[in-house]
XYZ file of C-alpha atoms in Angstrom:
464
model
C -28.839 0.900 57.270
C -28.954 -0.417 53.706
C -31.790 -0.478 51.169
C -34.529 -3.079 51.234
C -33.476 -6.134 49.308
C -36.641 -5.791 47.264
C -36.284 -2.048 46.626
C -35.609 -0.923 43.097
C -34.670 2.437 41.601
C -32.072 4.997 42.499
C -31.265 3.789 46.043
C -30.315 0.344 44.803
C -28.710 1.751 41.686
C -26.567 4.086 43.775
C -25.158 1.115 45.652
C -24.493 -0.944 42.544
C -22.862 1.801 40.509
C -20.793 3.107 43.405
C -19.462 -0.318 44.281
C -18.580 -0.839 40.623
C -16.605 2.392 40.415
C -12.852 2.378 40.747
C -12.636 3.623 44.319
C -9.710 5.255 46.062
C -8.331 2.021 47.471
C -8.809 -1.626 46.624
C -10.756 -2.057 49.862
C -13.966 -1.353 47.949
C -13.338 -3.347 44.795
C -11.600 -2.320 41.597
C -14.104 -2.898 38.797
C -14.345 0.036 36.367
C -17.692 1.265 35.053
C -18.358 0.370 31.453
C -19.526 3.848 30.568
C -22.755 2.546 29.003
C -26.180 3.897 29.921
C -27.796 2.785 33.135
C -31.112 0.945 33.125
C -34.112 3.202 32.759
C -35.822 4.147 36.013
C -39.571 4.298 36.537
C -41.099 7.542 37.787
C -42.806 7.141 41.190
C -46.479 6.366 40.694
C -46.107 5.022 37.112
C -47.076 1.317 36.965
C -44.600 -1.184 35.498
C -47.094 -2.036 32.772
C -46.617 1.408 31.256
C -43.722 -0.019 29.241
C -40.177 1.087 28.582
C -41.284 3.731 26.131
C -43.569 5.362 28.690
C -42.744 8.945 29.679
C -42.168 7.748 33.245
C -39.041 5.868 32.157
C -35.813 7.839 32.079
C -32.349 7.087 30.851
C -29.400 7.789 33.132
C -28.570 10.836 31.040
C -32.107 12.181 31.488
C -31.888 11.750 35.254
C -28.569 13.558 35.330
C -30.129 16.393 33.362
C -32.950 16.700 35.898
C -30.695 16.361 38.954
C -29.192 19.505 40.464
C -25.449 20.141 40.368
C -23.851 19.689 43.788
C -22.734 23.322 44.350
C -26.113 24.612 43.160
C -27.951 22.205 45.478
C -26.103 23.609 48.470
C -26.926 27.165 47.394
C -30.618 26.300 46.954
C -30.684 24.730 50.422
C -29.058 27.780 52.003
C -31.519 30.125 50.305
C -34.607 28.004 50.923
C -35.068 29.113 54.513
C -34.687 32.801 53.679
C -38.028 32.999 51.927
C -40.057 32.039 54.993
C -40.762 33.951 58.208
C -37.745 34.550 60.399
C -37.864 32.850 63.810
C -38.642 35.189 66.671
C -35.656 35.823 68.960
C -35.722 34.064 72.313
C -34.286 34.824 75.724
C -31.940 32.003 76.699
C -30.146 31.375 79.986
C -26.370 31.400 79.734
C -26.244 27.678 80.500
C -28.265 26.891 77.365
C -26.915 29.507 74.953
C -23.695 27.862 73.766
C -23.635 27.636 69.962
C -26.563 29.994 69.379
C -26.325 33.244 67.412
C -26.978 36.560 69.127
C -30.169 38.188 67.843
C -29.373 41.512 69.528
C -26.123 43.305 70.335
C -24.469 42.503 73.640
C -24.278 45.807 75.489
C -22.436 46.228 78.777
C -24.799 46.547 81.725
C -22.019 47.865 83.981
C -18.486 49.210 83.890
C -15.835 46.497 83.652
C -14.312 46.325 86.127
C -17.051 47.980 88.137
C -14.527 49.338 90.675
C -10.767 49.784 90.902
C -9.283 46.352 91.555
C -5.897 44.853 92.263
C -4.339 43.038 89.312
C -1.914 41.089 91.522
C -1.434 39.643 94.987
C 0.720 42.001 97.043
C 0.296 45.259 98.957
C -1.729 48.354 98.225
C 0.566 51.278 99.090
C 0.137 55.029 99.463
C 2.916 57.495 98.789
C 6.635 56.668 98.691
C 8.050 53.832 100.780
C 8.955 52.438 103.117
C 5.435 51.743 104.410
C 3.917 50.700 107.651
C 1.748 47.629 106.976
C -1.712 47.364 108.506
C -2.540 44.161 110.272
C -5.763 43.385 108.416
C -5.701 42.538 104.701
C -8.136 43.195 101.849
C -9.649 40.141 100.162
C -11.672 39.840 96.951
C -15.352 40.269 97.723
C -14.785 42.102 100.993
C -16.565 45.352 101.850
C -15.074 48.725 100.974
C -11.670 49.075 102.692
C -10.651 52.127 104.648
C -8.547 54.786 102.857
C -4.750 54.634 103.084
C -2.652 57.463 104.492
C 0.728 58.296 103.002
C 3.288 55.799 104.224
C 0.691 53.073 104.775
C 0.307 49.688 103.043
C -2.151 46.844 103.337
C -2.035 43.250 102.112
C -4.336 42.820 99.100
C -5.503 39.881 96.966
C -5.990 39.785 93.217
C -9.452 41.117 92.343
C -9.921 42.901 95.675
C -11.205 46.463 95.797
C -8.457 49.072 95.935
C -8.548 51.246 99.107
C -9.092 54.953 98.453
C -5.893 57.017 98.031
C -3.840 53.982 96.947
C -1.035 55.000 94.562
C 0.072 51.533 93.371
C 0.069 47.819 94.102
C 3.419 46.304 95.019
C 3.629 42.673 93.963
C 4.424 40.108 96.639
C 7.669 39.145 94.916
C 8.772 42.783 94.659
C 8.635 43.696 98.354
C 10.396 42.812 101.604
C 9.869 43.715 105.232
C 12.653 44.795 107.606
C 13.096 43.820 111.241
C 10.809 46.650 112.314
C 8.030 45.395 110.065
C 8.293 48.149 107.446
C 7.744 47.279 103.788
C 10.396 48.177 101.187
C 10.193 47.846 97.389
C 12.906 45.747 95.761
C 12.517 47.453 92.385
C 11.310 50.767 91.021
C 7.548 51.353 91.100
C 5.254 53.366 88.829
C 2.187 55.327 89.886
C -0.942 53.181 89.282
C 1.103 50.004 88.839
C -0.955 46.739 88.856
C -4.242 48.540 89.421
C -7.121 47.802 87.051
C -9.073 51.060 87.001
C -12.858 51.067 86.860
C -14.098 50.885 83.259
C -10.731 49.763 81.868
C -12.417 47.139 79.624
C -15.717 48.880 78.968
C -18.179 51.433 80.245
C -21.839 50.734 80.907
C -23.698 50.984 77.599
C -20.707 50.072 75.424
C -21.508 47.599 72.633
C -19.433 44.498 73.289
C -20.594 42.243 70.430
C -22.787 42.721 67.378
C -25.921 40.755 66.610
C -24.900 37.708 64.577
C -22.014 36.706 66.819
C -21.904 33.015 67.704
C -22.118 32.330 71.430
C -18.835 30.638 72.295
C -17.596 29.775 75.795
C -15.705 33.087 75.824
C -18.901 34.967 74.890
C -20.675 33.307 77.799
C -17.920 34.524 80.113
C -18.092 38.058 78.719
C -21.878 38.145 79.040
C -21.707 36.991 82.635
C -18.993 39.517 83.482
C -21.076 42.274 81.892
C -24.047 41.426 84.127
C -26.199 39.149 81.943
C -28.203 36.164 83.168
C -29.768 35.588 79.732
C -28.982 36.557 76.141
C -31.292 37.267 73.204
C -30.576 34.707 70.518
C -31.872 33.058 67.361
C -33.532 29.805 68.462
C -32.161 26.484 67.343
C -34.023 25.057 64.340
C -36.335 22.253 65.439
C -35.731 18.994 63.590
C -37.682 15.734 63.545
C -36.033 12.593 62.185
C -38.179 9.928 60.502
C -36.303 6.637 60.048
C -38.082 4.572 57.416
C -37.795 0.831 56.847
C -39.335 -2.525 57.729
C -35.916 -4.172 57.700
C -34.396 -2.207 60.596
C -33.409 -3.502 64.025
C -32.805 -1.202 66.970
C -30.688 -3.667 68.957
C -28.734 -6.874 68.582
C -26.980 -8.343 65.573
C -28.353 -8.425 62.011
C -30.185 -11.640 61.228
C -32.714 -13.200 58.861
C -32.569 -10.373 56.338
C -32.913 -7.708 59.034
C -30.188 -5.116 59.585
C -29.273 -2.661 62.326
C -30.437 0.905 61.966
C -27.243 2.969 61.761
C -28.897 6.295 60.951
C -31.173 6.472 63.994
C -28.183 6.662 66.376
C -26.017 8.745 63.995
C -28.248 11.518 62.698
C -29.542 13.171 65.914
C -26.114 14.000 67.382
C -24.878 15.052 63.953
C -27.848 17.378 63.559
C -27.209 18.791 67.032
C -23.622 19.414 65.985
C -25.040 21.437 63.102
C -26.949 23.602 65.571
C -30.351 21.913 65.537
C -32.662 20.920 68.355
C -33.778 17.357 67.634
C -37.302 17.186 69.011
C -38.075 13.587 68.010
C -36.666 10.489 66.328
C -39.443 8.243 65.013
C -39.037 4.865 63.349
C -41.758 4.193 60.795
C -42.674 1.116 58.826
C -42.830 1.293 55.044
C -46.358 2.581 54.753
C -47.461 5.631 52.756
C -50.300 6.472 55.146
C -48.017 6.282 58.175
C -45.477 8.570 56.491
C -48.180 11.045 55.456
C -49.547 11.169 59.001
C -46.050 11.670 60.470
C -45.238 14.579 58.163
C -48.572 16.357 58.540
C -48.451 16.080 62.332
C -44.894 17.390 62.671
C -44.288 20.832 64.123
C -40.585 20.829 63.229
C -38.878 23.463 61.109
C -37.107 20.645 59.269
C -38.168 17.049 58.797
C -35.379 14.630 57.887
C -36.346 11.277 56.385
C -34.037 8.336 55.736
C -34.510 6.075 52.730
C -37.489 5.902 50.439
C -36.319 8.726 48.142
C -35.971 6.584 45.014
C -38.716 5.038 42.885
C -39.034 1.508 44.211
C -42.283 -0.135 45.373
C -41.630 0.785 49.029
C -40.329 4.312 48.372
C -43.124 6.566 49.566
C -41.425 9.962 49.988
C -42.100 11.334 46.491
C -45.761 10.218 46.350
C -46.359 11.605 49.834
C -44.862 14.976 48.924
C -47.049 15.120 45.829
C -50.099 14.310 47.938
C -49.157 17.170 50.274
C -48.670 19.506 47.298
C -45.142 20.193 48.578
C -42.757 22.277 46.488
C -39.846 20.108 45.360
C -36.779 22.370 45.404
C -34.112 19.727 44.771
C -34.926 16.312 43.325
C -31.666 14.438 42.986
C -28.141 15.850 43.073
C -25.213 15.049 40.790
C -23.107 13.733 43.673
C -21.895 10.270 44.699
C -22.775 8.811 47.060
C -26.248 10.102 47.731
C -27.630 11.363 44.443
C -31.310 10.416 45.224
C -31.434 13.048 48.009
C -34.151 15.693 47.871
C -35.280 18.951 49.431
C -38.918 20.070 49.579
C -40.865 22.929 51.088
C -43.747 21.155 52.793
C -45.462 24.388 53.822
C -44.565 27.890 54.854
C -41.792 27.662 57.434
C -41.302 23.906 57.128
C -38.915 21.939 54.902
C -38.137 18.283 54.393
C -34.757 16.799 53.502
C -34.992 13.272 52.164
C -31.778 11.330 52.721
C -30.910 8.113 50.899
C -30.987 4.985 53.040
C -27.316 4.019 52.710
C -25.284 5.475 55.591
C -22.532 7.319 53.716
C -25.058 8.437 51.102
C -27.135 9.843 53.967
C -24.093 11.721 55.285
C -23.645 13.189 51.807
C -27.245 14.394 51.838
C -26.869 15.767 55.345
C -23.890 17.938 54.371
C -25.271 18.862 50.953
C -28.820 19.891 51.891
C -29.455 19.831 55.654
C -26.328 21.692 56.752
C -26.814 24.793 54.552
C -30.520 24.989 55.389
C -29.944 24.667 59.136
C -27.157 27.214 58.956
C -29.534 29.743 57.406
C -32.305 29.000 59.921
C -29.842 29.493 62.787
C -28.463 32.728 61.209
C -24.952 31.329 61.108
C -22.429 32.353 58.474
C -21.009 29.883 55.983
C -17.680 28.346 57.021
C -14.611 29.557 55.172
C -13.897 27.307 52.209
C -10.421 25.813 52.018
C -8.465 23.255 50.034
C -5.609 20.820 50.573
C -3.710 18.690 48.085
C -4.655 15.018 47.939
C -1.862 12.651 48.856
C -3.161 10.022 46.413
C -5.157 10.007 43.207
C -8.924 9.618 43.529
C -11.009 8.004 40.817
C -14.088 10.039 40.005
C -17.531 9.465 38.634
C -17.781 10.273 34.918
C -20.446 12.942 35.447
C -21.009 13.565 39.165
C -19.120 15.117 42.073
C -17.828 12.606 44.632
C -17.485 13.098 48.381
C -14.623 11.025 49.788
C -13.724 10.623 53.495
C -10.192 11.815 54.214
C -7.870 12.282 57.157
C -5.730 15.403 57.393
C -2.012 14.737 57.727
C 0.127 17.853 57.795
C -0.568 19.795 54.619
C -2.250 16.912 52.752
C -5.586 15.111 52.731
C -5.290 11.320 52.684
C -8.222 9.430 51.052
C -9.610 6.575 53.130
C -10.699 3.035 52.350
C -14.316 1.924 52.696
C -15.986 4.873 51.049
C -18.867 3.101 49.326
C -22.382 4.463 49.959
C -23.303 1.674 52.405
C -20.080 1.954 54.421
C -19.287 3.835 57.615
C -15.733 2.637 58.338
C -14.212 5.451 56.301
C -16.301 8.310 57.651
C -15.896 7.026 61.230
C -12.138 7.613 60.968
C -12.336 10.787 58.852
C -11.559 14.411 59.631
C -13.307 15.766 56.542
C -14.883 14.954 53.191
C -12.968 15.825 50.035
C -14.981 17.195 47.122
C -13.765 15.347 44.023
C -14.879 16.778 40.666
C -16.262 14.614 37.835
C -13.483 12.585 36.272
C -11.474 12.312 39.504
C -8.400 14.037 40.913
C -4.712 13.309 40.601
C -2.248 13.025 43.472
C -1.228 16.499 44.608
C -4.333 18.172 43.191
C -6.047 20.661 45.494
C -9.449 19.479 46.725
C -12.125 21.427 48.571
C -12.712 20.012 52.049
C -15.845 19.850 54.167
C -14.859 19.641 57.831
C -16.676 17.269 60.146
C -17.770 19.181 63.273
C -16.043 17.017 65.845
C -12.756 17.031 63.927
C -12.270 20.783 64.420
C -14.070 21.658 67.651
C -14.058 18.515 69.743
C -17.163 16.543 70.642
C -17.850 18.462 73.843
C -17.621 21.800 72.079
C -19.722 21.107 69.029
C -22.531 18.927 70.393
C -24.516 21.720 71.989
């Protein structure tokens, strides 16, 4: 998805300036910025006839002053959801709980194990050997076996209930039978050997996990073993995606000035990877009334819009938010690509993240504003920050942070080609985004990295 050909303002400017920057590789062009001021931009709602001296016109420096610094924007987004009502905990079946956060401690509903069990395949034996072996064996899941008398043994399977008066389990590979059918140990045995006693892992009522723990596959297994069919969890934030643009195709090849919508297919699974429940994806034409109706009718915790965040004639997000009397928390971020992104509180308990229309710029907005907000709504902790040295120098923007797709190779991050705001080739091959400070970074310099969910957890694990 790229901007309308007729659109003016920050979306189009973002593309032009970014493509003019000296990018990491020559794959994006090598022209350097001149360093002069950018053309003045018109404030949404101010008519062109107001003139260049009108208060609605801003220089590039003025816009930078108004825009929020990238680290601060992420902090604002993380804090934004804390001021509203907390979502009520929900009871979720184990099959649907993966990736959620526990809203209550996980307390054992039974002893684990709930009876003495065999830790190995072999024989349950009583007293010193040799032993006379019973004909019938004891299998896992069978009814309570009869007690053993001294000198007796019985075949037993892993997980089977230990017969009363058993002194140890003799592993299959550690026993032999003689011609008379008596069992002999082939090595020294200890009392209680290879028996898992009742309550070895926990007793009923023990706290297994604290509230706030993320439900992983192992947590699901523990919950099931402890007797749970459901867990009490923080619900997934509900997200609605509004894809804006008259120029977008949903199938086929681009033609006649129309382009394929890349964000409609990309954003929902990415949002799910961030822990959201995507309740709807709606494609809207460039119409202020249509956008207003879509926002006011949404029951989502977070509305994500694509495009229309600048000040061109078809950019309706700002005017619509003003009409709704929304609180604008972030209006532009000093980051490239994606600086026209925004965050607004539409009403109590509902926020809107406006993403730029260019694909990589939209990814920047997603990780800058949507990810911290969704993390807070889902009660998840912030990921541990880490750095790696860059294998190559990265040219920076004179004033703004840059987010550059990289692949991780050993102990270095390798910048990728095709990292302009309208490009997806770089991010499609990337493991992470490198955070490049204003002015750029030299080869070997440590850079903060933002992991992409599928690069660390695998698609099946993170798309829950």
